């Protein structure tokens, strides 16, 4: 692909048009006009407008010195691309990248609090990274940003701590002070979030660790040696700490719920946030309806070469509304605004599935929402076959096993192109890609399984009974891998209903 840059907003429409025919490119998930995107940053709603900033490399579909891209929405569904908001300043603390951070409204002054990154190549070929906390403000409605002359406002982790890495400030207001958590890890101990307070976002005092994990504990979730992109907020009577687990590379997202008092957090629960391998580095806002809305980065699951050749990389998840139950379990719902994208609708009749695969020829599952409700019956396994070719040679299997209560997504037969992280895959990173992902979803007696599946080119997001999310990326090789089938194995299951809506493009 001829080199494209997203530095010039006048080119945005042409870039989107140029990539529009790529069938792996989503139609109703946000992604930049072209090139690389990773974490959501600086999410905020001001004057009714949702602002989404994101980690962006504007010169290629690969990771590079990070900028902050920018898009806005009035309805959480349709987005307008705006010019790049932040770029590295040569010689400054963010010379090698404006890394992740947040946005706050400081008495009417929109302010970014973000990670500056400097990279120093070492004689042994390694790179020493120096990460600090910087701020920037805007006086023109969040378009142009001025970096503060005092940057970095926090030059690095407290010197008394033996830290692994240090980045990704998340700031909130408590009374008359600002509080900030920053992701880090204590060598040999575990991931940690370091807590600071400030009156003015410029002078910060370190208050100790809000909470530190234990790298040696594997259950219920291994939380690793370092945490990126922490999020900490009150929700429905509990406090939630969301962490992105890093271990020489990005792993997955987990969350704790528990109690917060005297600048310390005491967890009561710990679980995976998303059972897939794609969702990472999420960020949440509280909007003007009081809803806690979260977006995450749906990273690619194909080789670096395939991403560069495509000319784009990275997708933003759909906005998820979070709620917490009294036992500390998070529930997730796709923002109801997404229903405005529903177009042609098909409904399959109720049927019993008897150890069989039932293709549903009327259901087109390429850019669609599928909602299916099952009763487990006595089947050993049942579920949906997604992105299926007419002969079943390619398919992505979403399967529930009642005995174990496990929901899995198997992408081992999703596509055959080399480099797509599936069968026949080759290329950077493909060896470490798991092809079967999932988690436990215990059902109460007589509780049906309700799957809401959002299919959008290469992006799949599953909401199961609103308490398990599973996000993945698949790259079917065949243009006719657009079908959906229902199946049951080792007995029968009841498919009460299956609705499918074609989803309109947001562009
Ligand atoms: N991405 C950013 C970091 C963050 C990581 C760099 C998480 O600030 O820790 O692009 O994906």
XYZ file of C-alpha atoms and ligand atoms in Angstrom:
518
model
C 0.000 0.000 0.000
C 1.374 3.396 -0.999
C 2.288 5.397 2.103
C -0.562 7.438 3.538
C -0.425 9.987 6.311
C -3.181 11.159 8.606
C -1.404 14.408 9.449
C -3.509 16.404 6.992
C -7.221 16.521 7.942
C -8.067 17.589 4.382
C -7.169 14.016 3.374
C -9.371 12.197 5.904
C -12.343 11.630 3.590
C -10.120 10.439 0.740
C -8.269 8.037 3.051
C -11.513 6.555 4.340
C -12.791 6.178 0.771
C -9.573 4.472 -0.270
C -9.862 1.816 2.461
C -13.636 1.420 2.276
C -13.573 -1.735 0.122
C -11.389 -3.692 2.548
C -13.815 -6.332 3.829
C -11.887 -6.778 7.089
C -12.357 -3.100 7.959
C -15.264 -2.475 10.349
C -18.194 -0.257 9.279
C -19.738 0.686 12.614
C -16.864 0.563 15.083
C -14.779 3.736 15.271
C -11.316 3.614 13.739
C -9.103 6.371 12.306
C -9.144 7.358 8.620
C -5.998 5.223 8.148
C -2.845 3.991 9.911
C -2.242 2.865 13.468
C -4.480 3.221 16.534
C -4.189 1.705 19.990
C -5.518 2.821 23.394
C -8.469 5.170 23.873
C -7.199 8.314 25.612
C -8.690 11.431 27.159
C -12.286 10.246 26.814
C -14.562 13.000 28.087
C -17.992 14.494 27.472
C -18.132 18.290 27.391
C -21.195 20.344 26.422
C -22.981 17.170 25.329
C -20.202 16.149 22.918
C -18.287 12.936 23.457
C -14.564 13.289 22.745
C -12.477 10.256 21.950
C -8.721 10.699 21.696
C -6.551 7.727 20.907
C -2.955 6.555 20.573
C -2.109 7.099 16.927
C 0.867 6.818 14.629
C -0.007 8.990 11.632
C 2.559 7.731 9.130
C 1.963 3.965 8.917
C -0.201 1.105 10.144
C 2.362 0.148 12.732
C 3.308 1.269 16.199
C 5.592 4.346 16.190
C 6.102 7.626 18.077
C 2.662 8.145 19.524
C 0.369 11.073 18.788
C -3.168 11.584 20.053
C -5.802 11.282 17.305
C -9.181 12.878 17.949
C -12.823 12.185 17.074
C -16.098 13.551 18.429
C -19.663 12.317 18.565
C -23.003 13.739 19.669
C -24.759 10.358 19.743
C -22.060 7.786 20.712
C -22.548 6.167 17.285
C -21.437 8.535 14.507
C -17.997 10.108 14.767
C -16.326 13.090 13.175
C -12.566 12.958 12.629
C -10.664 15.956 13.927
C -7.009 16.966 13.505
C -4.325 15.328 15.610
C -4.509 16.791 19.122
C -1.054 15.993 20.568
C 2.297 15.324 18.941
C 5.736 14.685 20.443
C 7.875 17.764 21.119
C 11.524 17.225 20.090
C 13.706 17.656 23.169
C 10.710 17.530 25.505
C 9.736 14.806 27.961
C 7.469 13.345 25.246
C 10.124 13.389 22.494
C 9.496 9.722 21.706
C 5.765 9.676 22.198
C 2.727 11.167 23.845
C 1.600 8.010 25.584
C -1.690 7.243 27.244
C -3.532 9.472 29.663
C -6.808 11.137 30.468
C -8.718 14.405 30.097
C -10.356 16.383 32.896
C -12.382 19.562 33.011
C -10.448 21.856 35.398
C -13.049 24.542 36.144
C -13.726 25.014 32.452
C -10.164 24.398 31.244
C -9.930 21.060 29.414
C -6.678 19.463 30.547
C -4.850 16.341 29.396
C -2.746 14.438 31.915
C -0.630 11.999 29.910
C 2.600 10.005 29.809
C 5.657 11.489 28.200
C 7.969 8.862 26.773
C 11.681 9.155 26.076
C 13.659 6.252 24.658
C 17.400 5.899 25.144
C 19.034 3.094 23.107
C 21.503 1.116 25.250
C 24.865 -0.404 24.200
C 23.361 -3.907 24.628
C 20.686 -3.166 22.028
C 17.932 -2.656 24.618
C 16.014 0.602 24.962
C 15.778 2.396 28.300
C 12.482 4.223 28.559
C 11.998 7.254 30.788
C 8.333 7.886 31.435
C 6.914 10.927 33.147
C 3.606 12.704 33.647
C 2.848 15.767 31.511
C -0.122 18.074 31.120
C -1.590 20.119 28.268
C -4.566 22.478 28.076
C -6.913 23.687 25.365
C -8.665 27.033 24.979
C -10.373 26.404 21.642
C -12.846 23.620 22.366
C -10.392 20.709 22.684
C -8.818 21.030 19.221
C -5.435 22.668 19.783
C -3.478 21.830 22.902
C -0.697 23.732 24.653
C 1.820 21.804 26.701
C 2.502 23.193 30.158
C 5.930 24.833 30.653
C 6.365 22.903 33.935
C 6.346 19.534 32.122
C 7.019 16.938 33.273
C 4.819 17.657 36.267
C 5.836 14.266 37.722
C 9.284 13.275 36.514
C 8.990 9.561 37.251
C 8.180 7.020 39.930
C 9.183 7.733 43.537
C 12.942 7.018 43.714
C 12.545 4.796 46.768
C 10.520 2.265 44.746
C 12.155 -0.377 42.547
C 9.687 -0.112 39.669
C 9.398 -2.041 36.424
C 7.682 0.630 34.259
C 5.637 3.737 35.000
C 2.840 5.265 32.931
C -0.782 6.076 32.095
C -2.136 8.620 34.606
C -5.877 8.573 35.326
C -7.185 11.584 37.255
C -10.423 12.288 39.136
C -11.775 14.939 41.474
C -12.404 14.265 45.174
C -13.621 17.273 47.166
C -11.194 20.109 46.504
C -8.316 17.945 45.309
C -7.339 16.062 42.207
C -6.266 12.470 42.620
C -4.202 10.559 40.075
C -3.348 6.890 39.734
C -0.444 5.826 37.547
C 0.291 2.272 36.407
C 3.527 0.611 37.458
C 5.011 -2.569 38.891
C 7.223 -3.244 41.903
C 10.041 -5.550 40.858
C 9.501 -9.061 42.197
C 6.219 -8.069 43.882
C 3.594 -7.293 41.265
C 1.599 -4.703 39.360
C 0.715 -1.555 41.249
C -1.170 1.715 40.974
C 0.615 4.674 42.529
C -1.579 7.419 43.974
C -0.911 11.183 43.908
C -2.864 14.288 44.862
C -2.791 17.876 43.660
C -4.665 21.149 44.010
C -3.788 22.458 40.558
C -2.751 19.477 38.364
C 0.827 20.884 38.358
C 2.211 20.219 41.864
C 1.682 16.586 42.876
C 2.292 14.772 46.196
C 2.811 11.027 46.287
C 0.418 9.249 48.675
C 1.686 5.665 48.341
C 0.266 2.770 46.380
C -3.508 2.687 46.063
C -3.134 -1.079 45.688
C -0.413 -3.589 44.713
C -1.013 -7.070 43.275
C 0.955 -10.265 43.786
C 2.794 -11.608 40.742
C 3.025 -15.060 42.358
C -0.732 -15.627 42.643
C -2.284 -17.324 39.587
C -5.944 -17.610 40.648
C -8.556 -16.437 39.958
C -6.591 -14.284 37.479
C -2.846 -13.777 37.133
C -2.251 -10.040 37.411
C 1.379 -10.071 36.259
C 4.397 -7.884 37.073
C 3.146 -4.512 35.793
C -0.164 -2.705 35.212
C -0.895 -0.296 32.369
C -3.805 2.087 31.923
C -5.445 1.851 35.378
C -8.991 3.092 35.786
C -10.482 3.676 39.246
C -14.054 4.771 39.890
C -17.104 4.365 42.119
C -19.943 2.334 40.635
C -23.243 1.275 42.196
C -21.985 1.278 45.778
C -18.596 -0.310 45.147
C -15.233 0.809 43.779
C -13.778 -0.648 40.605
C -10.089 -0.854 39.719
C -9.518 -1.858 36.095
C -5.978 -2.853 35.098
C -4.323 -3.841 31.823
C -1.848 -6.604 32.615
C 1.584 -6.169 31.018
C 4.393 -8.711 31.014
C 7.010 -7.657 28.424
C 3.959 -7.094 26.222
C 0.239 -6.486 26.449
C -1.790 -9.355 27.970
C -5.410 -8.757 29.000
C -7.683 -6.640 31.153
C -8.809 -7.555 34.673
C -10.869 -5.757 37.294
C -11.151 -5.696 41.040
C -14.174 -4.482 42.979
C -13.872 -3.541 46.624
C -13.697 -0.792 49.224
C -11.929 2.542 49.117
C -11.045 4.575 52.199
C -8.126 6.750 53.342
C -6.449 6.608 49.911
C -6.261 2.816 49.971
C -8.226 0.221 48.040
C -9.143 -3.176 49.510
C -10.387 -5.590 46.860
C -13.095 -8.153 47.407
C -13.335 -9.632 43.889
C -11.040 -10.116 40.904
C -12.059 -11.260 37.401
C -11.164 -10.931 33.735
C -12.843 -7.957 32.108
C -13.176 -9.512 28.634
C -12.699 -13.190 27.830
C -11.150 -12.581 24.392
C -7.574 -11.737 23.521
C -8.219 -8.539 21.632
C -9.674 -6.008 24.104
C -7.037 -3.908 25.911
C -6.287 -0.626 27.707
C -9.901 0.492 28.219
C -10.958 3.881 29.469
C -14.269 4.937 31.048
C -16.229 8.151 31.436
C -19.323 9.105 33.381
C -21.606 10.866 30.928
C -24.307 13.492 31.502
C -26.866 10.708 32.035
C -24.723 9.323 34.864
C -23.749 6.260 32.820
C -20.301 4.706 33.158
C -19.293 4.161 29.513
C -16.151 2.309 28.537
C -14.192 1.848 25.321
C -11.206 -0.416 24.740
C -8.731 -1.030 21.959
C -9.552 -4.123 19.843
C -6.054 -5.003 18.744
C -5.338 -6.894 15.573
C -4.718 -10.639 15.613
C -2.826 -10.878 12.340
C 0.817 -10.364 11.458
C 2.497 -6.990 11.460
C 3.114 -7.352 7.722
C -0.583 -7.937 7.066
C -1.468 -4.823 9.101
C 1.016 -2.612 7.276
C -0.142 -3.967 3.923
C -3.764 -3.190 4.820
C -2.892 0.435 5.652
C -4.793 0.459 8.943
C -4.528 -1.239 12.324
C -6.624 -1.127 15.490
C -10.351 -0.743 16.151
C -12.175 0.928 19.029
C -14.641 -1.321 20.843
C -18.296 -0.399 20.924
C -19.195 1.776 23.913
C -20.060 -0.502 26.845
C -22.280 0.620 29.709
C -21.007 -0.788 32.998
C -23.046 -1.582 36.076
C -22.073 -3.503 39.216
C -24.156 -6.037 41.133
C -24.118 -6.235 44.952
C -21.719 -9.221 44.788
C -19.200 -7.094 42.891
C -19.727 -8.609 39.438
C -19.612 -6.154 36.567
C -22.367 -6.228 33.980
C -21.849 -4.920 30.457
C -24.390 -3.688 27.929
C -23.754 -2.231 24.503
C -24.859 1.419 24.506
C -28.561 1.421 23.493
C -27.802 4.180 20.959
C -26.274 1.457 18.744
C -29.787 0.162 18.037
C -30.291 3.175 15.753
C -27.937 1.431 13.314
C -30.226 -1.565 12.925
C -31.548 -1.984 9.377
C -32.981 -5.092 7.619
C -34.204 -7.581 10.201
C -34.655 -11.356 10.003
C -36.072 -13.641 12.669
C -35.604 -17.381 12.810
C -38.381 -19.520 14.288
C -38.015 -21.360 17.567
C -36.493 -24.813 17.028
C -34.923 -27.768 18.786
C -31.286 -28.427 17.811
C -30.604 -32.181 17.909
C -26.843 -32.899 17.668
C -26.768 -31.033 14.365
C -25.584 -27.972 12.535
C -28.453 -25.872 11.211
C -27.330 -23.339 8.612
C -29.484 -20.214 8.599
C -29.380 -19.113 4.964
C -31.446 -15.987 5.601
C -28.972 -14.633 8.152
C -26.125 -12.551 6.759
C -23.484 -12.120 9.433
C -20.807 -9.790 8.066
C -21.877 -6.351 9.334
C -24.666 -7.378 11.663
C -26.012 -7.784 15.159
C -27.237 -11.272 16.054
C -29.272 -11.898 19.183
C -29.906 -15.536 20.037
C -31.549 -17.073 23.077
C -30.970 -20.727 23.981
C -32.145 -23.165 26.660
C -29.312 -25.620 27.363
C -31.404 -28.851 27.344
C -29.194 -31.948 27.586
C -26.655 -30.958 24.904
C -22.987 -31.225 25.779
C -22.335 -28.090 23.764
C -24.274 -25.649 21.619
C -23.933 -22.225 20.125
C -23.384 -20.315 16.898
C -21.067 -20.753 13.942
C -20.133 -17.293 12.733
C -18.477 -15.990 9.575
C -19.177 -19.405 8.059
C -18.562 -20.351 4.432
C -21.422 -22.276 2.750
C -19.424 -25.533 2.923
C -18.375 -24.966 6.557
C -14.661 -25.011 5.670
C -14.261 -21.614 7.340
C -16.107 -20.732 10.504
C -15.664 -19.129 13.924
C -17.210 -21.246 16.631
C -18.953 -19.593 19.619
C -19.750 -22.454 21.971
C -21.277 -22.920 25.415
C -20.704 -26.107 27.428
C -23.332 -26.387 30.187
C -21.402 -28.922 32.313
C -18.439 -26.616 32.814
C -20.364 -23.371 32.274
C -17.676 -22.283 29.821
C -18.222 -19.974 26.847
C -15.496 -20.106 24.210
C -14.736 -18.651 20.837
C -12.607 -20.795 18.553
C -10.921 -18.951 15.694
C -8.694 -21.826 14.550
C -10.790 -22.179 11.361
C -11.704 -18.516 10.896
C -9.498 -18.038 7.846
C -6.596 -19.542 5.986
C -4.569 -16.555 4.759
C -0.978 -16.613 5.937
C -0.372 -14.075 8.678
C -3.926 -13.878 9.929
C -3.176 -15.596 13.241
C -5.319 -18.558 12.273
C -4.669 -21.799 10.389
C -1.680 -21.595 8.081
C -0.615 -18.417 9.827
C 2.904 -17.153 9.646
C 4.449 -13.834 10.434
C 5.401 -11.798 13.447
C 3.500 -12.561 16.571
C 1.265 -15.262 15.133
C 2.857 -18.063 17.161
C 1.698 -16.541 20.436
C -1.876 -16.020 19.334
C -4.302 -18.327 21.085
C -7.000 -19.686 18.846
C -9.511 -20.652 21.556
C -10.442 -18.039 24.132
C -13.159 -17.967 26.752
C -14.224 -17.844 30.368
C -16.762 -19.245 32.780
C -20.356 -18.077 32.619
C -22.211 -20.126 35.218
C -25.955 -20.130 34.482
C -28.581 -20.345 37.208
C -31.068 -23.244 36.957
C -33.453 -22.506 34.054
C -31.513 -19.397 33.072
C -31.399 -19.105 29.267
C -28.188 -18.173 27.482
C -28.595 -14.906 25.603
C -25.868 -14.072 23.124
C -25.679 -10.644 21.543
C -23.030 -10.784 18.878
C -21.771 -7.744 16.986
C -20.106 -8.739 13.727
C -18.297 -5.975 11.878
C -15.740 -7.066 9.279
C -12.863 -8.488 11.293
C -14.302 -7.390 14.660
C -16.491 -9.618 16.833
C -17.886 -8.504 20.178
C -20.014 -10.911 22.191
C -22.174 -9.908 25.174
C -23.346 -13.072 26.954
C -26.147 -12.608 29.499
C -24.702 -9.108 29.930
C -22.085 -10.444 32.358
C -19.420 -11.857 30.068
C -17.887 -9.956 27.169
C -15.691 -11.615 24.601
C -13.984 -9.602 21.873
C -11.927 -11.050 19.055
C -10.697 -10.356 15.582
C -11.054 -12.796 12.683
C -9.939 -12.530 9.061
C -11.906 -14.956 6.878
C -10.078 -15.691 3.631
C -13.170 -16.329 1.574
C -15.574 -13.564 0.579
C -18.479 -15.970 1.090
C -17.628 -16.598 4.765
C -20.565 -14.486 5.849
C -23.017 -17.115 7.069
C -24.401 -17.997 10.487
C -25.450 -21.436 11.718
C -26.755 -22.746 15.035
C -25.531 -26.048 16.422
C -25.829 -28.538 19.256
C -23.593 -31.508 20.069
C -24.121 -34.591 22.238
C -27.821 -33.983 22.864
C -30.374 -31.300 22.230
C -30.662 -27.627 23.013
C -33.513 -25.257 22.341
C -33.039 -22.176 20.216
C -35.880 -19.955 21.455
C -35.212 -17.107 19.073
C -32.618 -15.682 16.757
C -32.850 -12.124 15.479
C -30.428 -10.583 13.059
C -30.171 -6.956 12.050
C -27.941 -5.715 9.272
C -26.032 -2.783 10.721
C -25.688 0.493 8.817
C -22.273 1.991 8.300
C -21.497 5.003 10.493
C -19.596 6.691 7.651
N -0.013 1.954 25.218
C 0.590 3.222 25.446
C 1.113 3.182 26.843
C 0.264 2.146 27.461
C 0.119 1.133 26.386
C 1.666 3.446 24.418
C -1.039 0.200 26.569
O 0.989 4.436 27.484
O 0.834 1.636 28.631
O 1.125 3.445 23.130
O -1.454 -0.362 25.370
